[in-house]
CSV table of C-alpha atoms in Angstrom, one decimal:
chain,number,residue,atom,x,y,z
T,1,UNK,CA,0.0,0.1,0.1
T,2,UNK,CA,1.3,3.4,-1.0
T,3,UNK,CA,2.2,5.9,2.0
T,4,UNK,CA,-0.4,8.2,0.8
T,5,UNK,CA,-3.2,5.7,1.0
T,6,UNK,CA,-1.9,4.3,4.2
T,7,UNK,CA,-2.1,7.8,5.8
T,8,UNK,CA,-5.5,8.2,4.2
T,9,UNK,CA,-7.0,5.0,5.8
T,10,UNK,CA,-5.4,5.9,9.1
T,11,UNK,CA,-7.1,9.3,9.0
T,12,UNK,CA,-10.3,7.8,8.1
T,13,UNK,CA,-10.0,5.1,10.9
T,14,UNK,CA,-9.5,7.9,13.4
T,15,UNK,CA,-12.1,9.9,12.0
T,16,UNK,CA,-14.6,7.2,12.3
T,17,UNK,CA,-13.7,6.4,16.0
T,18,UNK,CA,-13.7,10.0,17.0
T,19,UNK,CA,-17.0,10.6,15.5
T,20,UNK,CA,-18.5,7.3,17.1
T,21,UNK,CA,-17.3,8.6,20.5
T,22,UNK,CA,-20.2,11.3,20.1
T,23,UNK,CA,-23.0,8.7,20.2
T,24,UNK,CA,-25.2,9.6,23.2
T,25,UNK,CA,-26.0,6.0,24.3
T,26,UNK,CA,-23.4,3.8,25.5
T,27,UNK,CA,-24.5,0.7,23.8
T,28,UNK,CA,-24.6,2.6,20.4
T,29,UNK,CA,-21.2,4.0,21.2
T,30,UNK,CA,-19.5,0.8,22.0
T,31,UNK,CA,-21.1,-1.1,19.2
T,32,UNK,CA,-20.1,1.5,16.7
T,33,UNK,CA,-16.5,1.3,18.0
T,34,UNK,CA,-16.5,-2.4,18.0
T,35,UNK,CA,-17.6,-2.6,14.4
T,36,UNK,CA,-15.0,0.0,13.2
T,37,UNK,CA,-12.1,-1.8,14.8
T,38,UNK,CA,-13.3,-5.2,13.6
T,39,UNK,CA,-13.8,-4.1,10.0
T,40,UNK,CA,-10.5,-2.4,9.9
T,41,UNK,CA,-8.7,-5.5,11.5
T,42,UNK,CA,-10.5,-7.8,9.0
T,43,UNK,CA,-9.4,-5.9,6.1
T,44,UNK,CA,-5.7,-4.9,7.2
T,45,UNK,CA,-4.0,-7.5,4.8
T,46,UNK,CA,-5.7,-6.4,1.5
T,47,UNK,CA,-3.4,-5.4,-1.0
T,48,UNK,CA,-5.5,-4.9,-4.0
T,49,UNK,CA,-5.6,-1.1,-4.8
T,50,UNK,CA,-9.2,-1.3,-6.3
T,51,UNK,CA,-10.4,-3.1,-3.3
T,52,UNK,CA,-8.9,-0.8,-0.9
T,53,UNK,CA,-10.4,2.3,-2.7
T,54,UNK,CA,-13.7,0.5,-2.5
T,55,UNK,CA,-13.6,-0.2,1.2
T,56,UNK,CA,-12.1,3.6,1.8
T,57,UNK,CA,-15.2,4.7,-0.1
T,58,UNK,CA,-17.5,2.6,1.9
T,59,UNK,CA,-16.0,4.0,5.0
T,60,UNK,CA,-16.5,7.4,4.0
T,61,UNK,CA,-20.1,6.8,3.5
T,62,UNK,CA,-20.4,5.2,6.8
T,63,UNK,CA,-18.7,8.2,8.4
T,64,UNK,CA,-21.2,10.4,6.8
T,65,UNK,CA,-23.9,8.4,8.3
T,66,UNK,CA,-22.4,8.5,11.8
T,67,UNK,CA,-22.1,12.3,11.4
T,68,UNK,CA,-25.7,12.5,10.6
T,69,UNK,CA,-26.8,10.5,13.5
T,70,UNK,CA,-24.9,12.1,16.2
């Protein structure tokens, strides 16, 4: 993975975790954090650039959803 895409993924990961911390309910907050961590761990060994781009776009959409819900 190129350094720029790695940095982009890390920024996205941190943004998702930061945004999910804003959920009011403890159960929603912990569920979101657990799902984010699990998804990133599950996909950490992917090398295909197209698949990485697809997952990054999906995560960006999820970040917008979380942002609207909080």
